[in-house]
Short mmCIF file of C-alpha atoms in Angstrom, two decimals:
data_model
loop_
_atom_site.label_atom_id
_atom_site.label_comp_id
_atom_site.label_asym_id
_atom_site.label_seq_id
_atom_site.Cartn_x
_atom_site.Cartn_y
_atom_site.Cartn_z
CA UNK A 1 4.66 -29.94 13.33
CA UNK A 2 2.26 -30.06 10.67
CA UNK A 3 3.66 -28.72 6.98
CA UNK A 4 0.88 -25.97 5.86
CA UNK A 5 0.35 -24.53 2.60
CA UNK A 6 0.15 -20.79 2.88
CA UNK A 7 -1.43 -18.63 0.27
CA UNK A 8 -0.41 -15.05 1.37
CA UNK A 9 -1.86 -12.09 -0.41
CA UNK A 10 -0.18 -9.39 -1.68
CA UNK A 11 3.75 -8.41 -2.19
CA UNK A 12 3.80 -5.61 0.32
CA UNK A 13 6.26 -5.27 3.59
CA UNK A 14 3.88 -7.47 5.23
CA UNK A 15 3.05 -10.26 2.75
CA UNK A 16 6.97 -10.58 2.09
CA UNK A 17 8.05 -10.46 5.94
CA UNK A 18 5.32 -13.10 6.57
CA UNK A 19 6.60 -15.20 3.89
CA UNK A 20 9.98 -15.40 4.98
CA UNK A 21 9.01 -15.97 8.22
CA UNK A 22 6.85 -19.22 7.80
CA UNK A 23 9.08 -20.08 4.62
CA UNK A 24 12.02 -20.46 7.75
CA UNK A 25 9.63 -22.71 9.89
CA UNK A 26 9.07 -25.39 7.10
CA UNK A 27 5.72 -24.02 5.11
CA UNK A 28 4.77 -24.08 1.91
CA UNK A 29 4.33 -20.38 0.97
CA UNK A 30 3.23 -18.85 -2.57
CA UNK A 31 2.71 -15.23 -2.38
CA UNK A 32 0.14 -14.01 -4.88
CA UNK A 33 0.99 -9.81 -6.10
CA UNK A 34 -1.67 -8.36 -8.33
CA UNK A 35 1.37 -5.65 -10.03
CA UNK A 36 3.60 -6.78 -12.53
CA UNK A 37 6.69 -6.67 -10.41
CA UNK A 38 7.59 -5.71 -7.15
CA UNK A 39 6.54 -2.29 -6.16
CA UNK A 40 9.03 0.84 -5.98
CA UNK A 41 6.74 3.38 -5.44
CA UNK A 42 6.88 5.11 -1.91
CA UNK A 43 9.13 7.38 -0.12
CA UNK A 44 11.38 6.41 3.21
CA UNK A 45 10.26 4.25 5.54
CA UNK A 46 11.47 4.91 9.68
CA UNK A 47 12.17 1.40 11.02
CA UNK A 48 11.72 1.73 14.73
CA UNK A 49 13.00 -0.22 17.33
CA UNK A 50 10.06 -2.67 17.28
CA UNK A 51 10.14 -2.84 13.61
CA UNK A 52 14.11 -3.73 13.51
CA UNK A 53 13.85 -6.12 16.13
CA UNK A 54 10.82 -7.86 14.13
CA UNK A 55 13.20 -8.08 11.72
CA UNK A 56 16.10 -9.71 12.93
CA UNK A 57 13.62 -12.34 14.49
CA UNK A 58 12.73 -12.89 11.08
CA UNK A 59 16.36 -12.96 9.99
CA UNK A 60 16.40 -9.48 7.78
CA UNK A 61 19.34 -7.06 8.91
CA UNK A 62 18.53 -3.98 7.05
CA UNK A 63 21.33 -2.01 8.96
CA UNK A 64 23.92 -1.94 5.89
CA UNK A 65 21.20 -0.71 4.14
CA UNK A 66 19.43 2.13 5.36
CA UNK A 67 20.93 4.92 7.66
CA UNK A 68 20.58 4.57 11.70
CA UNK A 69 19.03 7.27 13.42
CA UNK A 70 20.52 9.11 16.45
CA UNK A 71 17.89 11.72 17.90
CA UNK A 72 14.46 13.24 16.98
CA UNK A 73 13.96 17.02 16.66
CA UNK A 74 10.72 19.04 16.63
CA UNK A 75 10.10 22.43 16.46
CA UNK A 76 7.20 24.79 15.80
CA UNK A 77 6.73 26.68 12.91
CA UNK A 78 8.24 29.59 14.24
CA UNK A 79 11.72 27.91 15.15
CA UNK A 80 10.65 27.16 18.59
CA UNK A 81 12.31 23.49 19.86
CA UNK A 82 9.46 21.80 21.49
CA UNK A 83 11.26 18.52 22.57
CA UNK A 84 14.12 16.41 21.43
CA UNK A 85 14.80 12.77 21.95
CA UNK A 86 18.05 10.82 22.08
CA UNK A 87 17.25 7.77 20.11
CA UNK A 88 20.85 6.26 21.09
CA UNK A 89 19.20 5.77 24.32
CA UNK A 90 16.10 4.46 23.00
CA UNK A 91 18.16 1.92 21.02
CA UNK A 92 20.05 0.89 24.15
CA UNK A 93 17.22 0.59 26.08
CA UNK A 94 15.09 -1.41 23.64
CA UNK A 95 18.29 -3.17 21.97
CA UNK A 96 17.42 -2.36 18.80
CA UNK A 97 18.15 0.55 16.62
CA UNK A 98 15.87 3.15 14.71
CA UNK A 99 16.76 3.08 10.70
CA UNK A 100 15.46 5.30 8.23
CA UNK A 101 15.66 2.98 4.68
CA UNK A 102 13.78 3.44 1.32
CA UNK A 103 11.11 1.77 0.84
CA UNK A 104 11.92 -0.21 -2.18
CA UNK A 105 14.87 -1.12 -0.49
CA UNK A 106 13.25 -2.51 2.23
CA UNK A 107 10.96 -4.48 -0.19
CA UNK A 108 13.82 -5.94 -2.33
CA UNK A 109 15.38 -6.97 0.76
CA UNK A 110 12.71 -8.84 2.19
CA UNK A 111 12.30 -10.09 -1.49
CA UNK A 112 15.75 -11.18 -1.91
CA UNK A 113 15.58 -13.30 0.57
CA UNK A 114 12.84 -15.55 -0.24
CA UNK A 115 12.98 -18.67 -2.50
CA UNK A 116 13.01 -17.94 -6.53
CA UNK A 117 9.47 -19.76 -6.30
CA UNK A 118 7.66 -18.11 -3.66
CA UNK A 119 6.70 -14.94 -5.63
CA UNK A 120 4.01 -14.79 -8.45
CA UNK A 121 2.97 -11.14 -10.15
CA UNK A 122 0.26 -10.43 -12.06
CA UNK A 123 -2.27 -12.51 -9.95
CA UNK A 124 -4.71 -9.77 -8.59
CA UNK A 125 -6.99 -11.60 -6.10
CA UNK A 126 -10.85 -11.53 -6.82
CA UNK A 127 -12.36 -14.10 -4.08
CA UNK A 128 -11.67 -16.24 -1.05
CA UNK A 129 -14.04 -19.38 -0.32
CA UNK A 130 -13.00 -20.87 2.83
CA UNK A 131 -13.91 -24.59 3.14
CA UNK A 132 -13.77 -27.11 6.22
CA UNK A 133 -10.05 -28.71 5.36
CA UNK A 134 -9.02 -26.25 2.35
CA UNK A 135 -8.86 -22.50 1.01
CA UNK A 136 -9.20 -21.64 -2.15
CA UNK A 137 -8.20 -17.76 -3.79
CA UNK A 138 -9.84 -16.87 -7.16
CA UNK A 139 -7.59 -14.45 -9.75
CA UNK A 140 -8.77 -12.11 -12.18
CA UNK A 141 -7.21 -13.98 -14.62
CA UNK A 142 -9.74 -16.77 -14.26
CA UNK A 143 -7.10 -18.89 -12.52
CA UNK A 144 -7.01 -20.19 -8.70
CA UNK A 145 -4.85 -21.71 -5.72
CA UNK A 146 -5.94 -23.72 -2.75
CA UNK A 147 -4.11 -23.72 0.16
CA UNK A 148 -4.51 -24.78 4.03
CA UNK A 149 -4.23 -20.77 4.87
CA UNK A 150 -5.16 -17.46 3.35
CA UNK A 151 -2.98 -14.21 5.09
CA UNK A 152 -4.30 -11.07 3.64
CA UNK A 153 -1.90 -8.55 3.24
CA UNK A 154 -3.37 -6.87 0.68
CA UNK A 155 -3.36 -3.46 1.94
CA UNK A 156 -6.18 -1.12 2.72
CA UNK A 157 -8.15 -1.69 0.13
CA UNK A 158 -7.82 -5.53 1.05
CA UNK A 159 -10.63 -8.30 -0.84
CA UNK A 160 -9.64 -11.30 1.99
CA UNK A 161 -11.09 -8.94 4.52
CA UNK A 162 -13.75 -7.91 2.34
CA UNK A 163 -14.41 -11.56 1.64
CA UNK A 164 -13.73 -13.07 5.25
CA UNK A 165 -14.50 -10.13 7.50
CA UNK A 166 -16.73 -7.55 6.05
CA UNK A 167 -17.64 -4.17 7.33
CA UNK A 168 -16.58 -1.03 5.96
CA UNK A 169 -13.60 0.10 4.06
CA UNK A 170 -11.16 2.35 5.56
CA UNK A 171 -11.99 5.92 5.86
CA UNK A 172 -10.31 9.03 5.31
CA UNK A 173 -8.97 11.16 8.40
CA UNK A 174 -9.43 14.63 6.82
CA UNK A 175 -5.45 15.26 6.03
CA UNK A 176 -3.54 13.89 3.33
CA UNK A 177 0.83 14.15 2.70
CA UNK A 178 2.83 15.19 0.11
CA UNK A 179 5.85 13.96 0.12
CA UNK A 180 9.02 12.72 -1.61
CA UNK A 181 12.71 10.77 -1.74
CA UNK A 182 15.52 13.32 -3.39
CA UNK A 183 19.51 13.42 -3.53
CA UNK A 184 20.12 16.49 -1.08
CA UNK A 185 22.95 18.99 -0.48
CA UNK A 186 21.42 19.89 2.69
CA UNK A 187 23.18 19.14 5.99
CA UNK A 188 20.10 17.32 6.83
CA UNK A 189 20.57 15.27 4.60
CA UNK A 190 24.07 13.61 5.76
CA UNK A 191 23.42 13.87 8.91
CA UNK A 192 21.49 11.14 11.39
CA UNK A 193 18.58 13.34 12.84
CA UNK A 194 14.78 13.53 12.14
CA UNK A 195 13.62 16.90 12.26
CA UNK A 196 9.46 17.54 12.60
CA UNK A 197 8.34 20.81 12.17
CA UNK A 198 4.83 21.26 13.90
CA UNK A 199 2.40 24.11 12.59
CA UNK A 200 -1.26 24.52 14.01
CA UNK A 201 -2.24 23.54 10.56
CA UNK A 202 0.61 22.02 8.85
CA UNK A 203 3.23 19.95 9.43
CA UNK A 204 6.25 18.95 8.09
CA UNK A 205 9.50 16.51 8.21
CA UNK A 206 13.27 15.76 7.28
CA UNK A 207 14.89 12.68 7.45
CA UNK A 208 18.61 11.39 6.55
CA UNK A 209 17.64 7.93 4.53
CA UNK A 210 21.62 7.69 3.69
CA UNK A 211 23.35 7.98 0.21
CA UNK A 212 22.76 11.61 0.85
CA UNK A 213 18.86 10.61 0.06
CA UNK A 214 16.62 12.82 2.58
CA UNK A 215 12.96 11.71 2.87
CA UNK A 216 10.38 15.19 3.29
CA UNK A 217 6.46 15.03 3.82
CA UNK A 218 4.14 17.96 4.09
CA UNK A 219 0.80 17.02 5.78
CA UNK A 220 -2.06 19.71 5.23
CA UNK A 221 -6.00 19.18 5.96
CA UNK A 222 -7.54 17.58 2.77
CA UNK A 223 -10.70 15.93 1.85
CA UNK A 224 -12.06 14.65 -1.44
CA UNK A 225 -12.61 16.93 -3.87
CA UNK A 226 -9.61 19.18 -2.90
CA UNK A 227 -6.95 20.19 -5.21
CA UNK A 228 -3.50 17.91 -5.38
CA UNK A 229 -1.13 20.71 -4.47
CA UNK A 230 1.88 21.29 -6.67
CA UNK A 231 5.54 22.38 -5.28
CA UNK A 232 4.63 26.23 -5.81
CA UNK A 233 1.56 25.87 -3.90
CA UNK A 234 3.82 24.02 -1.08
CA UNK A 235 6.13 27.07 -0.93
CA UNK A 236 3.55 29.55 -0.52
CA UNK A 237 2.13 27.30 2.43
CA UNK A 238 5.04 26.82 3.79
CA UNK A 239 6.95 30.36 3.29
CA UNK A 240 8.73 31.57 6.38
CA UNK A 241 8.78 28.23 8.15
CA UNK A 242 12.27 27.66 9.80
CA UNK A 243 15.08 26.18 7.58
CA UNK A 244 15.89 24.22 5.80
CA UNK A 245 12.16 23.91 4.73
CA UNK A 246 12.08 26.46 1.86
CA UNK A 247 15.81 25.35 0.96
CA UNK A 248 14.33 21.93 0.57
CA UNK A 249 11.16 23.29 -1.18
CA UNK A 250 13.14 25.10 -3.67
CA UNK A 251 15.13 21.97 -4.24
CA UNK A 252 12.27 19.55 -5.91
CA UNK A 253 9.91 19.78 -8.53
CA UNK A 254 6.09 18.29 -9.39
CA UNK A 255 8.32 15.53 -10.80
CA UNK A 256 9.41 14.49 -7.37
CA UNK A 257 6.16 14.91 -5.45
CA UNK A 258 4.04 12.20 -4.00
CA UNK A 259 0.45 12.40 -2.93
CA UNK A 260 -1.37 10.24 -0.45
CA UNK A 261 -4.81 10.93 2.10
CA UNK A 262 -4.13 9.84 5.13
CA UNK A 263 -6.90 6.68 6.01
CA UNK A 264 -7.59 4.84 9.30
CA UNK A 265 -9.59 1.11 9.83
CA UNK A 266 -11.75 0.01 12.37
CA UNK A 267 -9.95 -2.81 13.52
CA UNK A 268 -12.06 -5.69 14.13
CA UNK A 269 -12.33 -7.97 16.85
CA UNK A 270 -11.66 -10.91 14.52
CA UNK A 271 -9.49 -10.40 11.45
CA UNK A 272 -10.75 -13.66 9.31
CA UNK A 273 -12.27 -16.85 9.44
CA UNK A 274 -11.18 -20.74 9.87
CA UNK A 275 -8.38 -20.48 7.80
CA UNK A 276 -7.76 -16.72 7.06
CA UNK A 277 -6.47 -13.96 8.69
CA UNK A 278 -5.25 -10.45 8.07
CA UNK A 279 -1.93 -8.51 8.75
CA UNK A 280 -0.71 -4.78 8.11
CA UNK A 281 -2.83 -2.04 6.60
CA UNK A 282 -5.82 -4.93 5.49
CA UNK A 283 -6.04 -4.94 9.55
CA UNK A 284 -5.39 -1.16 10.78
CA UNK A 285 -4.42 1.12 8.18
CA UNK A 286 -3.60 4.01 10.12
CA UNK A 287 -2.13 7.74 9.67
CA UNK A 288 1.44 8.12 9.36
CA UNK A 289 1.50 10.40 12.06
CA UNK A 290 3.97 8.39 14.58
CA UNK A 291 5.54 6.42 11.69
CA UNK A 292 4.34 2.91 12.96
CA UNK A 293 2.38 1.35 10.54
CA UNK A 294 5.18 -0.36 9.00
CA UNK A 295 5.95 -1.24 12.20
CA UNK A 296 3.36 -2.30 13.14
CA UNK A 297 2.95 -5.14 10.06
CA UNK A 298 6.04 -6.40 10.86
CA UNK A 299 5.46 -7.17 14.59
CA UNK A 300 1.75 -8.50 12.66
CA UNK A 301 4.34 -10.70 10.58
CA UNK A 302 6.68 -11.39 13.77
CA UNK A 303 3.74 -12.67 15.88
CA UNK A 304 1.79 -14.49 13.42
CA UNK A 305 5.32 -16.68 12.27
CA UNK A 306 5.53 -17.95 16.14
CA UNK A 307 1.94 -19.16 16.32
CA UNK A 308 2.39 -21.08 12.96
CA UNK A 309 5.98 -22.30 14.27
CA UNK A 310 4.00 -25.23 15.46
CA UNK A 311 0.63 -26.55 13.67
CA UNK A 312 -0.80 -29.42 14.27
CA UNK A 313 -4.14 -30.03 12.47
CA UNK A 314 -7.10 -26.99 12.73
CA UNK A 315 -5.00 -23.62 12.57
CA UNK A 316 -7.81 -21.94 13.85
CA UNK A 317 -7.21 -22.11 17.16
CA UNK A 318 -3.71 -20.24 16.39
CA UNK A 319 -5.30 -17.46 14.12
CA UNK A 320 -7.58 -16.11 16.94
CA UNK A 321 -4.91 -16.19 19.36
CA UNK A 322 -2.62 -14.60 17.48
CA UNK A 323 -5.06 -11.68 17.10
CA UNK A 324 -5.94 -11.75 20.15
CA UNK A 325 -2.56 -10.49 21.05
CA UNK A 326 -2.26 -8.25 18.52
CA UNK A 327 -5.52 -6.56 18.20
CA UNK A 328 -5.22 -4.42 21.75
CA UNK A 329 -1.69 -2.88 20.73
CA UNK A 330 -2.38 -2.50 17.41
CA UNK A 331 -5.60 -0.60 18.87
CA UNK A 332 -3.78 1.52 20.79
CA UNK A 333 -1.12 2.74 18.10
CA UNK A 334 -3.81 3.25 15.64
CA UNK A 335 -5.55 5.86 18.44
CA UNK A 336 -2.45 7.41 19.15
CA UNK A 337 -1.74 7.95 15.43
CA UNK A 338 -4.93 9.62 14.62
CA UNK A 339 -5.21 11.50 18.01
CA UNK A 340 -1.58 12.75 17.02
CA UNK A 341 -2.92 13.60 13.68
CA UNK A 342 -5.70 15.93 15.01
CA UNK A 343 -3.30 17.65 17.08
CA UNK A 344 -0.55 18.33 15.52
CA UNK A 345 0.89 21.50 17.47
CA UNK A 346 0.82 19.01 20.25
CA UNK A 347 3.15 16.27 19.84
CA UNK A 348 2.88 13.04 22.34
CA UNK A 349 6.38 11.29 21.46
CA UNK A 350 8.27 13.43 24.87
CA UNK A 351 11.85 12.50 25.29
CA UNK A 352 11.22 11.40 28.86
CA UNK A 353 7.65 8.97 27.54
CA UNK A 354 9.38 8.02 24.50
CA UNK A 355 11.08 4.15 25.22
CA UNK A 356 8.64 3.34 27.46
CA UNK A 357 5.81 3.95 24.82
CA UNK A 358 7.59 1.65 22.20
CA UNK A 359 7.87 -0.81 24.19
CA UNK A 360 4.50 -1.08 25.90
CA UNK A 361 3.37 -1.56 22.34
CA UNK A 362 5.94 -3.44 21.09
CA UNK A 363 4.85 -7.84 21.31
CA UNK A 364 8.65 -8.03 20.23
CA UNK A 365 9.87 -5.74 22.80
CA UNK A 366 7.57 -7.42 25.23
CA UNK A 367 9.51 -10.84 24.48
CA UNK A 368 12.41 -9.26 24.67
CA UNK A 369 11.50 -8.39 28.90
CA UNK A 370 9.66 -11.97 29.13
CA UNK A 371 6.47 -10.83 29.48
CA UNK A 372 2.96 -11.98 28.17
CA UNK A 373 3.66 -12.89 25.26
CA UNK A 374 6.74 -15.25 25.51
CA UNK A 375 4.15 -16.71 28.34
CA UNK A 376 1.74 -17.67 25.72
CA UNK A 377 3.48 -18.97 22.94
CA UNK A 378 5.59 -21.15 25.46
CA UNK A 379 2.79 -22.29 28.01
CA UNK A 380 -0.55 -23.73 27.38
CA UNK A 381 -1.85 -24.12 23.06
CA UNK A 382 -4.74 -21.12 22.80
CA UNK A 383 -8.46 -22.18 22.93
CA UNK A 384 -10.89 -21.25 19.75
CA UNK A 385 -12.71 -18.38 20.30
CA UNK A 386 -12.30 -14.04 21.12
CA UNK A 387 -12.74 -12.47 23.86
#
């Protein structure tokens, strides 16, 4: 195996999950965060099956941590139950649990983790020139790094794919959240259920993220140039929706309120050149409707560590495959997301369709059955080129 040195961009989820995998398999990693420190911003994040299995594999256990979810409630606005799923079974099935954990947690983990070298903040990333046996990443600061590889995890708003992919940036679906991490009293709150709330023009959610911390989002229809909404404004939307919604609204202040318009990518057919690639939201920022996008950058990070498990010479070769592989899933969570986002009085996640649409998505949960993708990174090395 050939040593690499790996310049990964940005200090996100998926820049830190990358970097502790490849850090394990022998590279040299420096990961390159344009903030000051890490980030703490952010709400809850739901850790799926998929996403907690990527994790292990990468040798994170964020169990202790966060709180493990047992079964997913929705309702309509009125109070009617319109499904409910028994994520026990879903975690049996798949072998892997479902844990709710704050973000920031999350992060710190993944940060802990990593070597005392590996992280450098206050390096915002400017430029990429790829050359034939080299990489190099230009910083605001007028400084640079040249590595063998270039992963851009830099988020929606990412400059390695500007720089090594093109096209245009990611565009707004037309529905934005509000949403927030509080101390609760509620029963909600201590308890290990997810509770959605499904209006034909609202929607809204509960989750236990443990410590008695509940995560809460309100999604409403929003394009630029709308007002922010404040909590008052949130009550009078949401007055009269079943409990414990205005319990919860009358709980939290502007203080505690987060905004953020919901975006989706194009996903490309290639994500970089000869020695870049992309993982996470610089890829397929997509809504938050099914709660996947974390997810889905750490089965990016998951995937991408095997195929650089064993380099020897080009990487090329590796890059494409690996996106290859993850470009049709990734595809077909991103659609789901924003078809589930346009119809939100009609939720897809049924109890009965529920494990088997994880896994069918899930490269870790395929390895986990032996299928494809344990094929491929076990058989034959990947030829140069997409298909």
């Amino acid at each position: 195996m050939e040593t690499m040195r790996v310049l990964v961009i940005g200090a996100g989820i998926g820049g830190l999950a990358i970097a502790n995998g490849l850090v394990d398999k022998g590279h040299q990693v420096q990961v390159y965060e344009h903030a000051d420190a890490l980030r703490t911003t952010g709400a809850g994040i739901t850790v799926w099956s998929n996403g907690t299995a990527a994790l292990r594999e990468l040798g994170i256990d964020i169990e202790p941590s966060g709180r493990q979810l047992r079964s997913l409630r929705a309702l309509t606005d009125t109070g009617r139950l319109l499904w409910e799923a028994d994520l026990g079974e879903v975690t049996e099935r798949l072998g892997a649990p479902t844990v709710q954990i704050p973000r920031r947690t999350l992060i710190a983990e993944l940060a802990a983790a990593l070597p005392a070298d590996v992280l450098h903040f206050g390096r915002q990333c400017v430029g990429v020139t790829e050359h034939p046996d080299h990489v190099v990443v230009e910083f605001a600061d007028g400084s640079s790094a040249t590595g063998d590889l270039v992963i851009g995890a830099d988020g929606q708003r990412s400059v390695v794919r500007r720089d090594v992919v093109g096209g245009r940036p990611a565009r707004p679906t037309g529905w934005a959240s509000w949403q927030g991490l509080t101390m609760s009293d509620l029963p909600v709150a201590q308890g290990h259920q997810t509770l959605n709330i499904a209006g034909r023009a609202a929607h809204c959610g509960l989750i236990p993220t443990g410590g008695g911390l509940l995560h809460w989002w309100f999604d409403l229809p929003w394009k630029a140039g709308d007002p922010v909404l404040s909590v008052a404004e949130l009550r009078r939307v949401f007055r009269g929706w079943p409990e414990p919604v205005e319990a919860l609204l009358a709980s939290v202040t502007d203080d505690d309120l987060g905004f953020f318009p919901h975006i989706r990518h194009r996903v490309p057919r290639v994500w970089g050149g000869p020695r870049s690639t992309l993982l996470g939201d610089a890829v397929h920022a997509m809504p938050p409707a099914v709660a996947q996008a974390a997810n889905q950058t750490l089965e990016d990070a998951w995937l991408l560590t095997q195929y650089l498990s064993d380099v020897d010479g080009n990487p090329e070769p590796l890059l494409r495959a690996y996106e290859r592989e993850r470009r049709p899933r990734a595809l077909k969570v991103s659609r789901t997301a924003a078809l589930t986002s346009a119809q939100r009085s009609t939720p897809l996640q049924r109890l009965a369709k529920f494990p088997r649409w994880l896994a069918t998505r899930s490269q870790v949960m395929s390895l986990r059955s032996g299928s494809n993708v344990l094929r491929c990174l076990t058989t034959s090395r990947p030829t140069v080129g997409v298909t």
